[in-house]
Amino acid sequence: MKRKLLLMTTFFVAGALGLTVSAQQWNPSVPAGGGEYYLYNVGKGGFLYNGGNTGGLSAEPVSGQRIVLEADATSGGYYINTSYIRSNYMVENDDYQYVYIDVDRTHEMNAPWLFQLVEGKENVYNIVISATTVKGATKKDAGRRLEFDSRNNGTNSAVLRSTRQSSAGGALTDEYDQWMLVTPAEYELSKARRPYLAAKACVLQIHEESHYTENEDGAHTTFVTAITSAIASGDAATTAEEYNTATTALVTATKEYISKAMPQNGYQFEITHLMTNPDFLTQSDGWTATYNGGAFNHGWDCNEFINNTFDINQSIADMPVGTYKLTVQAFQRQDGSYSNTFDKTTYPVTALLYVNSTTAAIKALSDDATATRLSPNAETRNNLWMPSGMYGARKYFDTGYYVNEVAASVEDGTLVLGFKNETLRDDTWTIFDNFHLYYTGNDLSGFKTRYDEAITSIDNAVDELTGMVPASVITSLNALKTTYDDTSYNKASQYESAINAINEAVTAALNTKLKAPYAAFIQMKDAVEVILAQTNAYTPDTEKETALRAAAA
């Protein structure tokens, strides 16, 4: 079957990032013998996914599951195989009977699928059970289509339907039963494009934020020039290398900009694109993960630690001094009981989100429990619903629940961003996804405190030195205060310059006090020496005089 080029205005990262993106080209073909592909659901905006080793089939805006199409000569269709040979990977029909994937070809509930082109669209298919090859109990499923069921959104939610059915949110759209075949090469290219799109979204937000202060004139103009060039290159990219180059350019431009400009109080720059793999498209690329015992699993683009201590972190160097905010969607079930999660006194949360040495406990599983059930993978206690399993967590995260944050001031230019649990308790379950990083500016309160202390040090020095040093020293100190006693400072560089100048001048003045007694002694000695020389009654102590003059110098 020959396929023409299809231009898409959105693809899976659009659903994941909430962006409108430029055209993506997918133009695979199905060879007679089958082949390896990913299945992209047009209506949902996500790939067919089997939950890794933790769940059933769905179509989600997460990393996809590679499939192998095995041709069936009798029907002209294809068996759909995934890398997990487990009989519970299935699709469910209206009568809660199943057509299996990844089972023995002689199984009566295994059947090939026909790929029927959707009229008026290129490389968009209805995937239909063959009428001639269905065996046994699945015969009534002949002609039914594989589609994403927006009513269910749970395990086995890629279901067979023969007619349109209403959902709680309205009628299902035709596009929920429309699928695109994506080759592994095209899928890998889309993965490279994902961090580029995330970086593009961040820099555009920074660019559009009008509440900023430049510490260096022209910083914003330079930033706009740099990102405009990088975005032009990224939008035109056709290879993973070109996407990666554009992403690196956006990261470099951002770090340069925030070293010379900052958001004003109450505003922030999102700089999540400076992190690596913040949304866990893979389990730990870009992260350093250690854990003791238990399990560390990845599925539904989430990570989970079970029954162990752990630490997962990454570092970003060459960052400006300032305040940063880190958020993550995460929760902890404090032991094996869903009931005990409500008792945070007896069973405190032990998992911590951190920036450098500043930590904050994350939410307990019960903290964002809902009155309505958001996923089939959920448990109810106290008339409230809580997610169970990785797919349940995925649905709660996608709905916006379980957001945690920590803020910290950074002085040394290095951010260590992480998530850890240092207390071992049996049957704890900690799951997380979607880190976001924000630069909230160079908090000037610390500079203001140091500046006020410097101004006070001038007054203290005047009080201490008056009568002990020449009047010119006191005059200089008063002039120093007049110069730097300024309430209009709004930049770190202004405070730093004033603090350094004041500290240097005050230190020099205090050193004058140490020399003043010696200088006064030498002046008195010289006067007495004149008098005594006239009487020839004075014998100089040369060694002592040399020492005193040296001390007064």
Coordinates of C-alpha atoms in Angstrom, one line a residue:
M1 CA 0.0 0.0 0.0
K2 CA 1.5 3.3 -1.1
R3 CA 1.2 6.2 1.3
K4 CA 1.4 9.9 0.5
L5 CA 2.8 12.6 2.8
L6 CA 0.6 13.7 5.7
L7 CA 1.2 17.1 7.3
M8 CA 0.0 17.2 10.9
T9 CA -0.4 20.4 12.9
T10 CA -0.2 18.5 16.2
F11 CA 1.3 15.3 17.4
F12 CA 1.9 13.6 20.7
V13 CA 4.0 16.3 22.4
A14 CA 1.3 18.8 21.7
G15 CA -1.0 16.9 24.0
A16 CA 1.7 16.5 26.6
L17 CA 2.8 20.2 26.5
G18 CA -0.4 22.1 25.6
L19 CA 1.3 23.6 22.6
T20 CA 0.3 24.3 19.0
V21 CA 3.2 23.1 17.0
S22 CA 4.3 23.2 13.4
A23 CA 3.8 20.5 10.9
Q24 CA 5.2 17.0 11.5
Q25 CA 5.8 14.7 8.6
W26 CA 5.0 11.0 9.0
N27 CA 4.9 9.0 5.8
P28 CA 5.4 5.3 6.5
S29 CA 4.2 2.3 4.5
V30 CA 3.1 -1.2 5.6
P31 CA 5.2 -3.8 3.8
A32 CA 3.6 -7.0 2.8
G33 CA 5.4 -8.8 5.6
G34 CA 4.5 -6.3 8.3
G35 CA 7.1 -4.4 10.3
E36 CA 7.8 -2.3 13.4
Y37 CA 5.7 0.8 14.1
Y38 CA 4.1 3.0 16.8
L39 CA 0.4 3.6 16.7
Y40 CA -0.7 7.2 17.1
N41 CA -4.3 7.9 18.0
V42 CA -5.5 11.1 16.2
G43 CA -8.4 11.9 18.5
K44 CA -6.5 11.5 21.8
G45 CA -3.2 12.9 20.6
G46 CA -1.2 10.1 22.0
F47 CA 0.5 6.7 21.2
L48 CA -0.8 3.3 21.9
Y49 CA 0.9 2.4 25.2
N50 CA 0.7 -0.7 27.4
G51 CA 2.0 0.8 30.6
G52 CA 5.4 -0.7 30.5
N53 CA 5.3 -3.7 32.8
T54 CA 2.6 -2.3 35.0
G55 CA -0.6 -1.8 33.1
G56 CA -2.8 -2.5 30.1
L57 CA -3.5 -0.7 26.8
S58 CA -4.3 2.9 26.4
A59 CA -3.7 5.8 24.1
E60 CA -2.0 8.6 26.0
P61 CA 0.3 11.6 25.3
V62 CA 3.2 9.6 26.8
S63 CA 6.0 7.6 25.3
G64 CA 4.7 5.0 23.0
Q65 CA 4.9 1.2 22.8
R66 CA 6.6 -0.1 19.8
I67 CA 4.6 -2.8 18.0
V68 CA 5.3 -5.4 15.4
L69 CA 2.8 -6.1 12.7
E70 CA 2.8 -9.7 11.6
A71 CA 1.0 -10.2 8.3
D72 CA -1.8 -12.7 8.0
A73 CA -2.2 -14.1 4.5
T74 CA -5.7 -15.3 4.9
S75 CA -7.3 -12.0 5.9
G76 CA -4.8 -9.6 4.5
G77 CA -4.6 -8.1 7.9
Y78 CA -2.0 -8.0 10.7
Y79 CA -1.5 -9.5 14.1
I80 CA -0.4 -6.8 16.6
N81 CA 2.5 -7.8 18.8
T82 CA 4.2 -5.8 21.5
S83 CA 7.4 -6.6 23.4
Y84 CA 5.5 -7.9 26.4
I85 CA 4.2 -11.4 25.8
R86 CA 1.4 -11.3 28.4
S87 CA -2.1 -12.5 27.8
N88 CA -3.7 -9.6 29.7
Y89 CA -2.8 -7.1 27.0
M90 CA -6.1 -7.0 25.2
V91 CA -8.9 -4.8 24.0
E92 CA -12.3 -5.0 25.5
N93 CA -15.6 -5.0 23.6
D94 CA -19.0 -3.7 24.7
D95 CA -19.8 -7.0 26.4
Y96 CA -16.6 -7.2 28.4
Q97 CA -15.1 -9.9 26.2
Y98 CA -11.6 -9.6 24.9
V99 CA -9.6 -9.8 21.8
Y100 CA -6.0 -10.6 22.9
I101 CA -2.7 -9.2 21.8
D102 CA 0.5 -11.2 22.3
V103 CA -1.0 -14.6 22.7
D104 CA -0.6 -17.9 20.8
R105 CA -2.0 -17.7 17.2
T106 CA -4.2 -20.7 17.9
H107 CA -6.0 -18.9 20.8
E108 CA -9.7 -18.5 19.9
M109 CA -9.7 -14.9 21.1
N110 CA -6.7 -13.8 19.0
A111 CA -7.4 -12.3 15.6
P112 CA -5.7 -10.2 13.0
W113 CA -6.6 -6.6 12.3
L114 CA -7.4 -4.9 9.0
F115 CA -5.9 -1.4 8.4
Q116 CA -8.5 0.5 6.4
L117 CA -7.5 4.0 5.1
V118 CA -9.8 6.8 6.3
E119 CA -11.4 8.5 3.4
G120 CA -9.8 11.8 2.5
K121 CA -6.8 11.3 4.8
E122 CA -3.3 10.0 4.2
N123 CA -1.7 7.4 6.5
V124 CA -4.8 7.5 8.8
Y125 CA -6.5 4.2 9.4
N126 CA -9.4 2.5 11.0
I127 CA -8.1 -0.7 12.6
V128 CA -10.8 -3.3 12.2
I129 CA -11.3 -6.9 13.3
S130 CA -11.4 -9.1 10.2
A131 CA -14.9 -10.6 9.4
T132 CA -13.4 -13.8 8.0
T133 CA -10.9 -14.9 10.5
V134 CA -12.5 -14.2 13.9
K135 CA -12.6 -17.4 16.0
G136 CA -15.1 -18.6 18.6
A137 CA -16.4 -16.1 21.1
T138 CA -15.0 -13.1 19.3
K139 CA -17.0 -13.6 16.1
K140 CA -19.5 -11.0 17.0
D141 CA -16.7 -8.5 17.1
A142 CA -16.1 -8.8 13.4
G143 CA -16.0 -5.3 11.8
R144 CA -15.6 -3.5 15.1
R145 CA -12.9 -0.8 15.3
L146 CA -10.0 -0.3 17.7
E147 CA -10.6 3.1 19.3
F148 CA -9.7 5.1 22.4
D149 CA -12.6 5.2 24.8
S150 CA -12.7 8.6 26.5
R151 CA -15.3 7.4 28.9
N152 CA -13.1 4.9 30.5
N153 CA -9.5 6.2 30.3
G154 CA -8.3 3.2 32.3
T155 CA -6.6 -0.2 31.8
N156 CA -7.8 -1.7 28.5
S157 CA -9.2 1.6 27.5
A158 CA -8.3 1.0 23.8
V159 CA -11.6 -0.7 23.2
L160 CA -13.6 -2.2 20.3
R161 CA -16.8 -0.3 19.3
S162 CA -19.1 -0.9 16.5
T163 CA -21.2 2.2 17.0
R164 CA -20.7 5.7 18.3
Q165 CA -21.5 6.0 22.0
S166 CA -22.0 9.0 24.2
S167 CA -19.6 9.7 27.1
A168 CA -19.9 11.8 30.2
G169 CA -18.2 14.6 28.3
G170 CA -20.3 14.3 25.2
A171 CA -20.3 12.2 22.0
L172 CA -17.1 10.5 21.0
T173 CA -15.4 12.1 18.0
D174 CA -14.7 10.0 14.9
E175 CA -11.0 10.7 15.4
Y176 CA -10.9 8.4 18.4
D177 CA -11.0 5.5 16.0
Q178 CA -8.4 6.9 13.7
W179 CA -4.8 5.8 13.9
M180 CA -1.5 6.7 12.2
L181 CA 1.4 4.4 11.6
V182 CA 4.7 6.0 12.8
T183 CA 8.0 4.3 12.0
P184 CA 10.7 3.9 14.7
A185 CA 12.9 6.5 12.9
E186 CA 10.0 9.0 12.9
Y187 CA 9.2 8.3 16.5
E188 CA 12.8 8.9 17.6
L189 CA 12.8 12.2 15.7
S190 CA 9.6 13.2 17.5
K191 CA 11.4 12.4 20.8
A192 CA 14.2 14.8 19.9
R193 CA 11.7 17.4 19.0
R194 CA 9.9 17.1 22.4
P195 CA 12.7 18.9 24.5
Y196 CA 13.0 21.5 21.7
L197 CA 9.3 22.3 21.9
A198 CA 9.6 22.5 25.7
A199 CA 12.6 24.8 25.5
K200 CA 10.8 26.9 22.9
A201 CA 7.7 27.3 25.2
C202 CA 9.9 28.4 28.1
V203 CA 11.9 31.0 26.2
L204 CA 8.8 32.5 24.7
Q205 CA 7.3 32.8 28.1
I206 CA 10.4 34.5 29.4
H207 CA 10.4 36.8 26.3
E208 CA 6.8 37.8 26.8
E209 CA 7.2 38.5 30.5
S210 CA 7.4 42.3 30.6
H211 CA 8.0 42.5 34.4
Y212 CA 11.8 42.2 34.4
T213 CA 14.8 44.2 35.5
E214 CA 18.1 44.3 33.6
N215 CA 21.3 44.2 35.5
E216 CA 23.0 44.9 32.3
D217 CA 21.7 47.2 29.7
G218 CA 20.6 45.5 26.5
A219 CA 20.3 42.0 28.0
H220 CA 16.7 41.5 26.8
T221 CA 17.5 42.6 23.3
T222 CA 20.4 40.2 23.1
F223 CA 18.2 37.4 24.5
V224 CA 15.5 38.0 21.9
T225 CA 18.1 38.0 19.1
A226 CA 19.6 34.7 20.3
I227 CA 16.3 32.9 20.7
T228 CA 14.9 34.2 17.4
S229 CA 17.8 32.6 15.6
A230 CA 17.6 29.3 17.6
I231 CA 13.8 29.0 17.0
A232 CA 14.2 29.6 13.3
S233 CA 16.7 26.7 13.2
G234 CA 14.6 24.5 15.4
D235 CA 11.4 25.0 13.5
A236 CA 13.2 24.1 10.3
A237 CA 14.9 21.1 11.8
T238 CA 14.6 17.7 10.1
T239 CA 17.1 15.6 12.1
A240 CA 17.6 14.8 15.7
E241 CA 21.0 16.6 15.6
E242 CA 19.4 19.8 14.4
Y243 CA 16.7 19.7 17.1
N244 CA 19.4 19.1 19.7
T245 CA 21.5 22.0 18.4
A246 CA 18.5 24.3 18.6
T247 CA 17.7 23.2 22.1
T248 CA 21.2 23.8 23.3
A249 CA 21.2 27.3 21.8
L250 CA 18.0 28.1 23.7
V251 CA 19.5 26.8 26.9
T252 CA 22.6 28.9 26.4
A253 CA 20.6 32.0 25.6
T254 CA 18.5 31.5 28.7
K255 CA 21.4 31.1 31.1
E256 CA 23.1 34.2 29.6
Y257 CA 19.9 36.2 30.0
I258 CA 19.2 35.3 33.6
S259 CA 22.7 36.2 34.5
K260 CA 22.0 39.7 33.4
A261 CA 18.3 40.2 34.1
M262 CA 15.7 38.9 36.5
P263 CA 11.9 38.9 37.0
Q264 CA 10.5 41.6 39.2
N265 CA 9.0 40.8 42.6
G266 CA 5.9 38.5 42.2
Y267 CA 6.9 37.3 38.8
Q268 CA 9.0 34.4 37.6
F269 CA 10.8 32.9 34.6
E270 CA 10.2 29.2 33.9
I271 CA 13.5 27.6 33.1
T272 CA 12.5 23.9 33.1
H273 CA 14.3 23.4 29.8
L274 CA 17.6 23.8 31.7
M275 CA 16.8 20.4 33.3
T276 CA 17.3 17.1 31.5
N277 CA 14.4 14.7 31.1
P278 CA 12.2 16.6 33.7
D279 CA 9.1 14.7 32.5
F280 CA 10.6 11.3 32.5
L281 CA 10.2 10.3 28.9
T282 CA 12.8 7.8 30.0
Q283 CA 13.4 6.5 33.5
S284 CA 16.6 8.2 34.5
D285 CA 18.4 9.9 31.6
G286 CA 20.0 13.0 33.0
W287 CA 19.4 11.9 36.6
T288 CA 21.5 10.2 39.2
A289 CA 19.4 7.6 41.0
T290 CA 20.3 5.5 44.0
Y291 CA 18.1 3.4 46.1
N292 CA 18.4 0.7 48.8
G293 CA 16.3 -2.4 48.3
G294 CA 12.7 -2.4 47.1
A295 CA 11.8 -1.4 43.5
F296 CA 12.4 1.5 41.2
N297 CA 9.9 1.3 38.3
H298 CA 9.0 3.4 35.2
G299 CA 5.7 3.4 33.5
W300 CA 3.2 5.9 32.1
D301 CA 6.1 8.4 32.0
C302 CA 6.2 8.3 35.8
N303 CA 8.8 6.9 38.2
E304 CA 8.0 5.1 41.4
F305 CA 10.0 3.9 44.4
I306 CA 8.5 1.1 46.5
N307 CA 9.6 0.1 50.0
N308 CA 13.0 1.7 50.0
T309 CA 15.2 4.7 50.7
F310 CA 16.2 6.6 47.6
D311 CA 17.7 9.8 46.1
I312 CA 17.3 10.9 42.5
N313 CA 18.8 14.2 41.5
Q314 CA 20.6 16.3 38.8
S315 CA 22.8 19.4 38.9
I316 CA 22.9 22.6 36.9
A317 CA 26.0 24.6 37.0
D318 CA 26.8 28.3 36.2
M319 CA 23.5 29.7 37.5
P320 CA 23.2 33.2 38.9
V321 CA 22.8 33.9 42.5
G322 CA 19.2 34.2 43.3
T323 CA 16.0 32.4 44.4
Y324 CA 14.7 29.3 42.6
K325 CA 11.4 27.3 42.8
L326 CA 11.2 23.6 42.0
T327 CA 7.9 21.8 41.6
V328 CA 7.0 18.2 41.0
Q329 CA 3.8 16.2 40.9
A330 CA 4.3 13.5 43.5
F331 CA 2.7 11.7 46.5
Q332 CA 3.6 9.1 49.1
R333 CA 1.5 6.3 50.6
Q334 CA 3.2 6.2 53.9
D335 CA 2.8 2.4 54.4
G336 CA 0.8 -0.4 52.9
S337 CA -2.6 0.9 54.1
Y338 CA -4.8 3.3 52.2
S339 CA -6.5 4.2 55.4
N340 CA -3.3 5.0 57.2
T341 CA -2.4 7.7 54.7
F342 CA -4.9 10.0 56.4
D343 CA -3.0 9.7 59.7
K344 CA 0.1 11.8 59.0
T345 CA 1.0 12.1 62.7
T346 CA 1.5 8.3 63.2
Y347 CA 2.6 7.9 59.6
P348 CA 4.4 11.0 58.5
V349 CA 5.5 11.6 54.9
T350 CA 9.2 11.0 54.6
A351 CA 9.8 11.8 51.0
L352 CA 11.4 15.2 50.4
L353 CA 11.7 17.5 47.4
Y354 CA 14.9 19.6 47.5
V355 CA 17.0 22.3 46.0
N356 CA 20.5 22.1 47.4
S357 CA 20.1 21.8 51.2
T358 CA 16.5 23.2 51.3
T359 CA 13.8 20.5 51.6
A360 CA 10.1 20.2 51.7
A361 CA 7.9 17.2 52.4
I362 CA 5.7 16.1 49.5
K363 CA 2.0 15.4 49.8
A364 CA 0.5 12.3 51.3
L365 CA -1.6 10.1 49.0
S366 CA -4.7 11.4 51.0
D367 CA -3.9 15.1 50.5
D368 CA -5.5 15.4 47.1
A369 CA -8.1 12.6 47.4
T370 CA -11.2 13.4 45.3
A371 CA -14.9 13.1 45.9
T372 CA -15.3 11.6 42.4
R373 CA -13.4 8.7 40.9
L374 CA -10.9 9.9 38.3
S375 CA -9.6 6.5 37.2
P376 CA -10.5 2.8 37.3
N377 CA -7.2 2.4 39.1
A378 CA -8.3 4.1 42.4
E379 CA -9.1 3.2 46.0
T380 CA -11.8 4.7 48.2
R381 CA -11.5 5.5 51.9
N382 CA -13.5 8.0 53.9
N383 CA -15.8 8.6 50.9
L384 CA -12.8 9.9 48.9
W385 CA -11.0 8.4 46.0
M386 CA -7.2 8.1 45.7
P387 CA -5.1 6.7 42.8
S388 CA -3.7 3.2 43.0
G389 CA -1.0 2.0 40.6
M390 CA 1.0 3.9 38.1
Y391 CA -1.9 4.4 35.7
G392 CA -4.1 5.8 38.5
A393 CA -1.3 8.3 39.4
R394 CA -1.0 9.2 35.7
K395 CA -4.6 10.2 35.5
Y396 CA -4.5 12.3 38.7
F397 CA -1.3 14.0 37.5
D398 CA -2.8 14.8 34.2
T399 CA -5.8 16.4 36.0
G400 CA -3.4 18.7 37.9
Y401 CA -3.3 17.0 41.3
Y402 CA -0.4 16.4 43.7
V403 CA 1.7 19.5 42.9
N404 CA 4.5 20.1 45.4
E405 CA 7.1 22.9 45.6
V406 CA 10.2 24.0 47.4
A407 CA 12.0 27.4 47.1
A408 CA 15.6 28.1 47.9
S409 CA 18.2 30.9 47.6
V410 CA 21.3 29.9 45.8
E411 CA 24.6 31.6 46.5
D412 CA 27.3 29.4 44.8
G413 CA 25.9 29.1 41.3
T414 CA 25.1 25.4 41.4
L415 CA 21.6 23.9 41.6
V416 CA 21.2 20.4 42.9
L417 CA 17.6 19.5 42.2
G418 CA 16.2 16.3 43.6
F419 CA 13.8 14.0 45.4
K420 CA 14.7 11.7 48.2
N421 CA 13.5 9.5 51.1
E422 CA 16.0 8.8 53.9
T423 CA 13.6 6.8 56.2
L424 CA 12.8 3.2 55.5
R425 CA 9.3 2.1 56.3
D426 CA 7.7 -1.1 55.0
D427 CA 5.4 -0.8 52.0
T428 CA 5.9 2.8 51.3
W429 CA 4.9 3.8 47.7
T430 CA 6.3 7.1 46.3
I431 CA 5.5 8.1 42.7
F432 CA 6.4 11.3 40.8
D433 CA 6.5 13.1 37.5
N434 CA 6.7 16.5 35.8
F435 CA 9.5 18.6 37.4
H436 CA 9.3 22.3 36.7
L437 CA 12.0 24.8 37.6
Y438 CA 11.5 28.6 37.9
Y439 CA 13.9 31.5 38.5
T440 CA 12.1 34.0 40.8
G441 CA 14.8 36.6 40.7
N442 CA 17.7 37.7 42.7
D443 CA 16.1 38.2 46.1
L444 CA 17.5 41.6 47.1
S445 CA 16.5 41.3 50.8
G446 CA 19.9 39.7 51.6
F447 CA 21.7 42.5 49.8
K448 CA 19.6 45.1 51.5
T449 CA 20.4 43.7 54.9
R450 CA 24.2 43.8 54.2
Y451 CA 23.8 47.3 52.7
D452 CA 22.1 48.6 55.8
E453 CA 24.8 47.0 58.0
A454 CA 27.4 48.8 55.8
I455 CA 25.7 52.2 56.2
T456 CA 25.5 51.7 60.0
S457 CA 29.2 50.8 60.0
I458 CA 30.0 54.3 58.7
D459 CA 28.2 55.9 61.7
N460 CA 29.9 53.6 64.1
A461 CA 33.3 54.4 62.6
V462 CA 32.6 58.2 62.9
D463 CA 31.7 57.8 66.6
E464 CA 34.7 55.6 67.3
L465 CA 37.3 57.7 65.4
T466 CA 36.3 61.3 66.3
G467 CA 39.1 62.9 68.3
M468 CA 41.4 60.0 67.6
V469 CA 42.2 60.7 63.9
P470 CA 42.7 63.8 61.8
A471 CA 39.5 65.7 61.0
S472 CA 40.0 64.9 57.3
V473 CA 39.2 61.2 58.0
I474 CA 35.9 62.0 59.6
T475 CA 35.1 64.4 56.7
S476 CA 35.7 61.6 54.3
L477 CA 33.5 59.1 56.2
N478 CA 30.6 61.7 56.2
A479 CA 31.0 62.2 52.5
L480 CA 31.0 58.4 52.0
K481 CA 27.6 58.2 53.7
T482 CA 26.2 61.0 51.6
T483 CA 27.4 59.2 48.4
Y484 CA 26.0 55.8 49.2
D485 CA 23.0 56.4 51.4
D486 CA 20.5 55.8 48.5
T487 CA 17.0 54.3 48.8
S488 CA 16.6 53.9 45.1
Y489 CA 18.7 50.8 44.6
N490 CA 16.8 48.0 42.8
K491 CA 19.7 45.9 41.4
A492 CA 22.0 43.5 43.1
S493 CA 25.0 45.1 41.4
Q494 CA 24.1 48.5 42.9
Y495 CA 24.0 47.1 46.4
E496 CA 27.2 45.0 45.8
S497 CA 29.1 48.1 44.5
A498 CA 28.0 50.3 47.5
I499 CA 28.8 47.6 50.1
N500 CA 32.2 47.0 48.7
A501 CA 33.1 50.7 48.5
I502 CA 31.8 51.3 52.1
N503 CA 33.6 48.3 53.6
E504 CA 36.9 49.3 52.0
A505 CA 36.7 53.0 53.1
V506 CA 35.6 52.1 56.7
T507 CA 38.4 49.5 57.0
A508 CA 41.0 52.1 55.9
A509 CA 39.6 54.7 58.4
L510 CA 39.8 52.2 61.3
N511 CA 43.4 51.4 60.3
T512 CA 44.1 55.2 60.7
K513 CA 43.0 54.9 64.3
L514 CA 45.7 52.3 65.0
K515 CA 48.4 54.6 63.7
A516 CA 47.2 57.8 65.3
P517 CA 48.7 57.4 68.8
Y518 CA 52.1 56.7 67.3
A519 CA 51.9 59.7 65.1
A520 CA 50.9 61.9 68.0
F521 CA 53.8 60.6 70.1
I522 CA 56.2 61.3 67.3
Q523 CA 54.9 64.9 66.9
M524 CA 55.3 65.5 70.7
K525 CA 58.7 63.9 70.7
D526 CA 59.9 66.1 67.9
A527 CA 58.7 69.2 69.8
V528 CA 60.5 68.1 73.0
E529 CA 63.6 67.3 71.0
V530 CA 63.8 70.8 69.7
I531 CA 63.6 72.2 73.3
L532 CA 66.1 69.8 74.7
A533 CA 68.6 70.2 71.9
Q534 CA 68.9 73.8 72.9
T535 CA 70.1 72.7 76.4
N536 CA 72.3 69.9 75.1
A537 CA 70.7 67.8 77.8
Y538 CA 69.0 65.2 75.5
T539 CA 70.5 61.9 74.2
P540 CA 68.3 60.4 71.5
D541 CA 67.2 56.7 71.7
T542 CA 67.8 55.9 68.1
E543 CA 66.5 52.3 68.1
K544 CA 63.2 53.2 69.8
E545 CA 62.7 56.3 67.6
T546 CA 63.2 54.2 64.5
A547 CA 60.6 51.7 65.7
L548 CA 58.0 54.4 66.5
R549 CA 58.4 56.2 63.3
A550 CA 58.0 53.0 61.4
A551 CA 54.8 52.2 63.3
A552 CA 53.4 55.7 62.5
A553 CA 54.2 55.5 58.8

